[in-house]
């Protein structure tokens, strides 16, 4: 069974940084684009970023461009989201998902809380 | 505010058919395929429909998707109590951004 497990969430003050990780298993990681999707408390889903199989091509939602970086370690089957200059409005559950346009498998999510 | 527009709520009684709409534009739904996701409270989203009308693995045929021009629809026939969830449409944009609708909370009366 395909598995995606996020970690790295937590509490951080505005302006701080966090790095999220997503460990994947039971599928060939290098065959797939990967993505991060977030959901603020009580709100809808928002696509954050995605990355191609080789890690060369990345795309971001406008509100995180220049602050967040998506990357991957194909040798370790890990997806990352480096989040810098965090804002209160970045508070959300962050999900990693498999795919570029169709996200067919999701992790359970990790909560990021940005607050002073 | 989401670029793709969905009604915030929908409802139906068991056995009824409910249709959830999703409105976009020529740069997203009009030129790219639409996917639908189901999400229960506190749970990760689950893929229901992809490429406008194809059901994901294990999804009952009570769920169907369609698209016309810049709008898409998710139909649920033979509504069941376990269908009570939030439903999100999603599409890619020509500017290489992923887009979600605001979500529709379905209540089974």
PDB file of C-alpha atoms in Angstrom:
ATOM      1  CA  UNK A   1       0.000   0.000   0.000  1.00  0.00           C
ATOM      2  CA  UNK A   2       1.286   3.429  -0.972  1.00  0.00           C
ATOM      3  CA  UNK A   3       2.370   5.411   2.062  1.00  0.00           C
ATOM      4  CA  UNK A   4       3.209   9.072   2.548  1.00  0.00           C
ATOM      5  CA  UNK A   5       4.128  10.260   6.038  1.00  0.00           C
ATOM      6  CA  UNK A   6       4.706  13.920   6.790  1.00  0.00           C
ATOM      7  CA  UNK A   7       6.732  15.256   9.685  1.00  0.00           C
ATOM      8  CA  UNK A   8       8.354  18.467  10.826  1.00  0.00           C
ATOM      9  CA  UNK A   9       5.310  20.554  11.680  1.00  0.00           C
ATOM     10  CA  UNK A  10       5.105  22.565  14.852  1.00  0.00           C
ATOM     11  CA  UNK A  11       4.811  25.995  16.418  1.00  0.00           C
ATOM     12  CA  UNK A  12       6.912  28.857  15.094  1.00  0.00           C
ATOM     13  CA  UNK A  13       6.887  32.618  15.475  1.00  0.00           C
ATOM     14  CA  UNK A  14       6.296  34.928  12.517  1.00  0.00           C
ATOM     15  CA  UNK A  15       9.463  35.308  10.495  1.00  0.00           C
ATOM     16  CA  UNK A  16      10.724  31.899  11.526  1.00  0.00           C
ATOM     17  CA  UNK A  17      11.510  28.804   9.491  1.00  0.00           C
ATOM     18  CA  UNK A  18      10.480  25.160   9.386  1.00  0.00           C
ATOM     19  CA  UNK A  19      11.333  22.246   7.143  1.00  0.00           C
ATOM     20  CA  UNK A  20       8.668  19.670   6.450  1.00  0.00           C
ATOM     21  CA  UNK A  21       9.507  16.174   5.290  1.00  0.00           C
ATOM     22  CA  UNK A  22       7.419  13.529   3.583  1.00  0.00           C
ATOM     23  CA  UNK A  23       8.677   9.955   3.625  1.00  0.00           C
ATOM     24  CA  UNK A  24       7.193   7.773   0.922  1.00  0.00           C
ATOM     25  CA  UNK A  25       7.131   4.023   0.449  1.00  0.00           C
ATOM     26  CA  UNK A  26       5.574   1.227  -1.573  1.00  0.00           C
ATOM     27  CA  UNK A  27       5.913   2.980  -4.911  1.00  0.00           C
ATOM     28  CA  UNK A  28       8.706   4.097  -7.195  1.00  0.00           C
ATOM     29  CA  UNK A  29       9.309   7.649  -6.007  1.00  0.00           C
ATOM     30  CA  UNK A  30      11.260   8.647  -9.097  1.00  0.00           C
ATOM     31  CA  UNK A  31       8.289   7.907 -11.355  1.00  0.00           C
ATOM     32  CA  UNK A  32       6.156  10.673  -9.909  1.00  0.00           C
ATOM     33  CA  UNK A  33       5.818  14.401  -9.563  1.00  0.00           C
ATOM     34  CA  UNK A  34       5.083  15.306  -5.953  1.00  0.00           C
ATOM     35  CA  UNK A  35       3.177  18.177  -4.374  1.00  0.00           C
ATOM     36  CA  UNK A  36       2.406  19.984  -1.137  1.00  0.00           C
ATOM     37  CA  UNK A  37      -1.160  21.065  -0.436  1.00  0.00           C
ATOM     38  CA  UNK A  38      -2.250  22.943   2.684  1.00  0.00           C
ATOM     39  CA  UNK A  39      -5.464  23.584   4.557  1.00  0.00           C
ATOM     40  CA  UNK A  40      -5.867  26.431   7.002  1.00  0.00           C
ATOM     41  CA  UNK A  41      -8.056  25.682  10.034  1.00  0.00           C
ATOM     42  CA  UNK A  42     -11.687  25.481   8.964  1.00  0.00           C
ATOM     43  CA  UNK A  43     -10.818  26.454   5.382  1.00  0.00           C
ATOM     44  CA  UNK A  44     -10.487  24.777   2.019  1.00  0.00           C
ATOM     45  CA  UNK A  45      -7.577  23.161   0.258  1.00  0.00           C
ATOM     46  CA  UNK A  46      -4.794  25.212  -1.310  1.00  0.00           C
ATOM     47  CA  UNK A  47      -2.110  23.898  -3.625  1.00  0.00           C
ATOM     48  CA  UNK A  48       1.303  25.129  -2.446  1.00  0.00           C
ATOM     49  CA  UNK A  49       3.987  23.688  -4.726  1.00  0.00           C
ATOM     50  CA  UNK A  50       4.998  20.764  -6.850  1.00  0.00           C
ATOM     51  CA  UNK A  51       8.225  19.287  -8.192  1.00  0.00           C
ATOM     52  CA  UNK A  52       9.046  17.009 -11.081  1.00  0.00           C
ATOM     53  CA  UNK A  53      10.644  13.590 -10.895  1.00  0.00           C
ATOM     54  CA  UNK A  54      14.218  14.839 -11.168  1.00  0.00           C
ATOM     55  CA  UNK A  55      13.724  17.809  -8.889  1.00  0.00           C
ATOM     56  CA  UNK A  56      14.583  20.303 -11.624  1.00  0.00           C
ATOM     57  CA  UNK A  57      11.162  21.816 -12.285  1.00  0.00           C
ATOM     58  CA  UNK A  58       9.184  23.412  -9.454  1.00  0.00           C
ATOM     59  CA  UNK A  59       6.085  25.555  -9.309  1.00  0.00           C
ATOM     60  CA  UNK A  60       4.651  27.564  -6.445  1.00  0.00           C
ATOM     61  CA  UNK A  61       1.496  29.387  -5.488  1.00  0.00           C
ATOM     62  CA  UNK A  62       2.151  33.107  -5.604  1.00  0.00           C
ATOM     63  CA  UNK A  63       1.789  33.687  -1.870  1.00  0.00           C
ATOM     64  CA  UNK A  64       4.786  31.459  -1.037  1.00  0.00           C
ATOM     65  CA  UNK A  65       7.103  32.212  -3.955  1.00  0.00           C
ATOM     66  CA  UNK A  66      10.478  33.369  -2.713  1.00  0.00           C
ATOM     67  CA  UNK A  67       9.771  32.075   0.809  1.00  0.00           C
ATOM     68  CA  UNK A  68       9.164  28.323   0.358  1.00  0.00           C
ATOM     69  CA  UNK A  69      11.318  25.797  -1.474  1.00  0.00           C
ATOM     70  CA  UNK A  70      10.196  22.344  -2.500  1.00  0.00           C
ATOM     71  CA  UNK A  71      12.868  19.714  -3.002  1.00  0.00           C
ATOM     72  CA  UNK A  72      13.348  15.970  -2.989  1.00  0.00           C
ATOM     73  CA  UNK A  73      15.968  13.362  -2.213  1.00  0.00           C
ATOM     74  CA  UNK A  74      15.327  10.500  -4.596  1.00  0.00           C
ATOM     75  CA  UNK A  75      17.934   8.302  -2.955  1.00  0.00           C
ATOM     76  CA  UNK A  76      16.095   8.523   0.361  1.00  0.00           C
ATOM     77  CA  UNK A  77      12.500   8.666  -0.953  1.00  0.00           C
ATOM     78  CA  UNK A  78      11.963  11.977   0.782  1.00  0.00           C
ATOM     79  CA  UNK A  79      10.079  15.114  -0.229  1.00  0.00           C
ATOM     80  CA  UNK A  80      10.781  18.398   1.541  1.00  0.00           C
ATOM     81  CA  UNK A  81       9.249  21.819   1.964  1.00  0.00           C
ATOM     82  CA  UNK A  82      11.575  24.445   3.355  1.00  0.00           C
ATOM     83  CA  UNK A  83       9.470  27.295   4.707  1.00  0.00           C
ATOM     84  CA  UNK A  84      11.155  30.619   5.520  1.00  0.00           C
ATOM     85  CA  UNK A  85       9.807  34.009   6.562  1.00  0.00           C
ATOM     86  CA  UNK A  86       6.692  32.318   7.877  1.00  0.00           C
ATOM     87  CA  UNK A  87       3.547  34.386   8.303  1.00  0.00           C
ATOM     88  CA  UNK A  88       0.485  33.914  10.488  1.00  0.00           C
ATOM     89  CA  UNK A  89      -1.481  33.137   7.331  1.00  0.00           C
ATOM     90  CA  UNK A  90       0.763  30.127   6.637  1.00  0.00           C
ATOM     91  CA  UNK A  91      -0.860  28.350   9.587  1.00  0.00           C
ATOM     92  CA  UNK A  92      -2.337  25.156   8.160  1.00  0.00           C
ATOM     93  CA  UNK A  93      -2.190  21.402   7.932  1.00  0.00           C
ATOM     94  CA  UNK A  94       0.328  20.606   5.214  1.00  0.00           C
ATOM     95  CA  UNK A  95      -0.233  17.481   3.131  1.00  0.00           C
ATOM     96  CA  UNK A  96       2.169  15.869   0.734  1.00  0.00           C
ATOM     97  CA  UNK A  97       0.526  14.264  -2.276  1.00  0.00           C
ATOM     98  CA  UNK A  98       1.640  12.096  -5.142  1.00  0.00           C
ATOM     99  CA  UNK A  99       1.219  13.422  -8.656  1.00  0.00           C
ATOM    100  CA  UNK A 100       1.533  16.561 -10.744  1.00  0.00           C
ATOM    101  CA  UNK A 101      -2.040  17.425 -11.608  1.00  0.00           C
ATOM    102  CA  UNK A 102      -3.935  14.414 -10.244  1.00  0.00           C
ATOM    103  CA  UNK A 103      -3.093  13.775  -6.606  1.00  0.00           C
ATOM    104  CA  UNK A 104      -3.972  10.142  -6.087  1.00  0.00           C
ATOM    105  CA  UNK A 105      -2.334   9.465  -2.739  1.00  0.00           C
ATOM    106  CA  UNK A 106      -2.029  11.754   0.268  1.00  0.00           C
ATOM    107  CA  UNK A 107      -0.281  11.745   3.604  1.00  0.00           C
ATOM    108  CA  UNK A 108      -2.101  12.340   6.873  1.00  0.00           C
ATOM    109  CA  UNK A 109      -0.810  15.893   7.149  1.00  0.00           C
ATOM    110  CA  UNK A 110       1.346  17.831   9.593  1.00  0.00           C
ATOM    111  CA  UNK A 111       0.181  20.963  11.401  1.00  0.00           C
ATOM    112  CA  UNK A 112       2.158  24.175  11.154  1.00  0.00           C
ATOM    113  CA  UNK A 113       1.154  26.957  13.529  1.00  0.00           C
ATOM    114  CA  UNK A 114       2.625  30.422  13.061  1.00  0.00           C
ATOM    115  CA  UNK A 115       1.865  32.718  15.948  1.00  0.00           C
ATOM    116  CA  UNK A 116       3.470  35.209  18.254  1.00  0.00           C
TER     117      UNK A 116
ATOM    118  CA  UNK B   1     -10.935  33.514  -2.429  1.00  0.00           C
ATOM    119  CA  UNK B   2     -10.686  30.423  -4.611  1.00  0.00           C
ATOM    120  CA  UNK B   3     -10.341  30.861  -8.364  1.00  0.00           C
ATOM    121  CA  UNK B   4     -12.670  27.912  -8.979  1.00  0.00           C
ATOM    122  CA  UNK B   5     -16.170  28.626  -7.678  1.00  0.00           C
ATOM    123  CA  UNK B   6     -18.256  26.024  -5.867  1.00  0.00           C
ATOM    124  CA  UNK B   7     -21.395  26.412  -3.782  1.00  0.00           C
ATOM    125  CA  UNK B   8     -20.401  26.324  -0.100  1.00  0.00           C
ATOM    126  CA  UNK B   9     -23.108  23.803   0.751  1.00  0.00           C
ATOM    127  CA  UNK B  10     -25.407  21.194  -0.742  1.00  0.00           C
ATOM    128  CA  UNK B  11     -27.867  18.748   0.732  1.00  0.00           C
ATOM    129  CA  UNK B  12     -30.086  15.830  -0.120  1.00  0.00           C
ATOM    130  CA  UNK B  13     -31.983  12.950   1.388  1.00  0.00           C
ATOM    131  CA  UNK B  14     -30.927   9.323   1.108  1.00  0.00           C
ATOM    132  CA  UNK B  15     -31.517   7.973  -2.378  1.00  0.00           C
ATOM    133  CA  UNK B  16     -31.611  11.383  -4.029  1.00  0.00           C
ATOM    134  CA  UNK B  17     -29.232  12.739  -6.639  1.00  0.00           C
ATOM    135  CA  UNK B  18     -27.064  15.706  -5.751  1.00  0.00           C
ATOM    136  CA  UNK B  19     -25.036  17.725  -8.251  1.00  0.00           C
ATOM    137  CA  UNK B  20     -22.145  19.948  -7.198  1.00  0.00           C
ATOM    138  CA  UNK B  21     -20.942  22.543  -9.664  1.00  0.00           C
ATOM    139  CA  UNK B  22     -17.521  24.061 -10.215  1.00  0.00           C
ATOM    140  CA  UNK B  23     -17.052  27.194 -12.316  1.00  0.00           C
ATOM    141  CA  UNK B  24     -13.729  28.326 -13.727  1.00  0.00           C
ATOM    142  CA  UNK B  25     -12.390  30.109 -16.766  1.00  0.00           C
ATOM    143  CA  UNK B  26     -10.777  29.491 -20.125  1.00  0.00           C
ATOM    144  CA  UNK B  27      -7.291  29.346 -18.573  1.00  0.00           C
ATOM    145  CA  UNK B  28      -8.108  26.566 -16.149  1.00  0.00           C
ATOM    146  CA  UNK B  29     -11.180  24.363 -16.608  1.00  0.00           C
ATOM    147  CA  UNK B  30     -11.549  25.524 -20.190  1.00  0.00           C
ATOM    148  CA  UNK B  31      -8.152  24.148 -21.195  1.00  0.00           C
ATOM    149  CA  UNK B  32      -7.292  21.552 -18.549  1.00  0.00           C
ATOM    150  CA  UNK B  33      -8.942  18.537 -16.983  1.00  0.00           C
ATOM    151  CA  UNK B  34     -10.857  18.635 -13.706  1.00  0.00           C
ATOM    152  CA  UNK B  35     -10.427  16.395 -10.690  1.00  0.00           C
ATOM    153  CA  UNK B  36     -12.667  15.958  -7.676  1.00  0.00           C
ATOM    154  CA  UNK B  37     -11.693  15.149  -4.098  1.00  0.00           C
ATOM    155  CA  UNK B  38     -13.700  13.999  -1.091  1.00  0.00           C
ATOM    156  CA  UNK B  39     -12.661  14.942   2.416  1.00  0.00           C
ATOM    157  CA  UNK B  40     -14.083  13.841   5.751  1.00  0.00           C
ATOM    158  CA  UNK B  41     -13.478  16.016   8.828  1.00  0.00           C
ATOM    159  CA  UNK B  42     -10.007  15.533  10.227  1.00  0.00           C
ATOM    160  CA  UNK B  43      -8.967  13.301   7.341  1.00  0.00           C
ATOM    161  CA  UNK B  44      -6.803  13.722   4.264  1.00  0.00           C
ATOM    162  CA  UNK B  45      -8.543  14.330   0.946  1.00  0.00           C
ATOM    163  CA  UNK B  46      -9.226  11.358  -1.310  1.00  0.00           C
ATOM    164  CA  UNK B  47      -9.259  11.386  -5.101  1.00  0.00           C
ATOM    165  CA  UNK B  48     -12.736  10.652  -6.468  1.00  0.00           C
ATOM    166  CA  UNK B  49     -12.782  11.692 -10.129  1.00  0.00           C
ATOM    167  CA  UNK B  50      -9.895  12.566 -12.452  1.00  0.00           C
ATOM    168  CA  UNK B  51      -9.606  13.712 -16.052  1.00  0.00           C
ATOM    169  CA  UNK B  52     -13.109  15.185 -15.882  1.00  0.00           C
ATOM    170  CA  UNK B  53     -15.043  11.929 -15.647  1.00  0.00           C
ATOM    171  CA  UNK B  54     -12.854   8.952 -14.737  1.00  0.00           C
ATOM    172  CA  UNK B  55     -13.472   7.321 -11.361  1.00  0.00           C
ATOM    173  CA  UNK B  56     -10.485   6.651  -9.157  1.00  0.00           C
ATOM    174  CA  UNK B  57      -9.854   3.111  -8.026  1.00  0.00           C
ATOM    175  CA  UNK B  58     -12.516   1.816  -5.663  1.00  0.00           C
ATOM    176  CA  UNK B  59     -14.908   4.727  -6.136  1.00  0.00           C
ATOM    177  CA  UNK B  60     -18.523   3.572  -6.502  1.00  0.00           C
ATOM    178  CA  UNK B  61     -20.251   4.274  -9.807  1.00  0.00           C
ATOM    179  CA  UNK B  62     -22.739   6.439  -7.889  1.00  0.00           C
ATOM    180  CA  UNK B  63     -20.130   9.162  -8.334  1.00  0.00           C
ATOM    181  CA  UNK B  64     -19.718  10.682 -11.782  1.00  0.00           C
ATOM    182  CA  UNK B  65     -18.054  13.742 -13.237  1.00  0.00           C
ATOM    183  CA  UNK B  66     -18.656  15.842 -16.295  1.00  0.00           C
ATOM    184  CA  UNK B  67     -17.355  19.019 -17.872  1.00  0.00           C
ATOM    185  CA  UNK B  68     -18.637  21.569 -20.343  1.00  0.00           C
ATOM    186  CA  UNK B  69     -16.613  24.578 -21.475  1.00  0.00           C
ATOM    187  CA  UNK B  70     -15.465  26.337 -18.289  1.00  0.00           C
ATOM    188  CA  UNK B  71     -17.580  24.464 -15.767  1.00  0.00           C
ATOM    189  CA  UNK B  72     -17.604  20.991 -14.271  1.00  0.00           C
ATOM    190  CA  UNK B  73     -20.009  18.961 -12.179  1.00  0.00           C
ATOM    191  CA  UNK B  74     -19.896  16.104  -9.716  1.00  0.00           C
ATOM    192  CA  UNK B  75     -23.053  14.035  -9.489  1.00  0.00           C
ATOM    193  CA  UNK B  76     -23.821  11.672  -6.652  1.00  0.00           C
ATOM    194  CA  UNK B  77     -26.748   9.365  -7.292  1.00  0.00           C
ATOM    195  CA  UNK B  78     -28.441   7.157  -4.715  1.00  0.00           C
ATOM    196  CA  UNK B  79     -27.164   9.428  -1.956  1.00  0.00           C
ATOM    197  CA  UNK B  80     -26.031   7.628   1.201  1.00  0.00           C
ATOM    198  CA  UNK B  81     -25.355   8.896   4.702  1.00  0.00           C
ATOM    199  CA  UNK B  82     -21.681   8.043   4.350  1.00  0.00           C
ATOM    200  CA  UNK B  83     -21.420  10.507   1.455  1.00  0.00           C
ATOM    201  CA  UNK B  84     -21.640  13.380   3.926  1.00  0.00           C
ATOM    202  CA  UNK B  85     -18.301  15.117   3.435  1.00  0.00           C
ATOM    203  CA  UNK B  86     -16.656  18.095   1.776  1.00  0.00           C
ATOM    204  CA  UNK B  87     -16.061  17.929  -1.970  1.00  0.00           C
ATOM    205  CA  UNK B  88     -13.431  19.926  -3.840  1.00  0.00           C
ATOM    206  CA  UNK B  89     -12.891  20.433  -7.534  1.00  0.00           C
ATOM    207  CA  UNK B  90      -9.355  21.046  -8.758  1.00  0.00           C
ATOM    208  CA  UNK B  91      -7.714  21.940 -12.027  1.00  0.00           C
ATOM    209  CA  UNK B  92      -4.415  23.076 -13.397  1.00  0.00           C
ATOM    210  CA  UNK B  93      -4.051  26.613 -14.706  1.00  0.00           C
ATOM    211  CA  UNK B  94      -2.236  27.577 -17.889  1.00  0.00           C
ATOM    212  CA  UNK B  95       0.084  29.641 -15.670  1.00  0.00           C
ATOM    213  CA  UNK B  96       1.320  26.342 -14.164  1.00  0.00           C
ATOM    214  CA  UNK B  97      -0.506  26.765 -10.873  1.00  0.00           C
ATOM    215  CA  UNK B  98      -2.732  24.243  -9.162  1.00  0.00           C
ATOM    216  CA  UNK B  99      -6.203  25.472  -8.294  1.00  0.00           C
ATOM    217  CA  UNK B 100      -8.901  24.219  -5.925  1.00  0.00           C
ATOM    218  CA  UNK B 101     -12.484  25.257  -5.576  1.00  0.00           C
ATOM    219  CA  UNK B 102     -13.562  26.578  -2.213  1.00  0.00           C
ATOM    220  CA  UNK B 103     -15.222  23.270  -1.364  1.00  0.00           C
ATOM    221  CA  UNK B 104     -18.819  22.157  -0.974  1.00  0.00           C
ATOM    222  CA  UNK B 105     -20.008  20.677   2.290  1.00  0.00           C
ATOM    223  CA  UNK B 106     -22.581  17.995   1.537  1.00  0.00           C
ATOM    224  CA  UNK B 107     -25.191  17.240   4.167  1.00  0.00           C
ATOM    225  CA  UNK B 108     -27.341  14.119   3.973  1.00  0.00           C
ATOM    226  CA  UNK B 109     -30.632  14.977   5.642  1.00  0.00           C
TER     227      UNK B 109
END
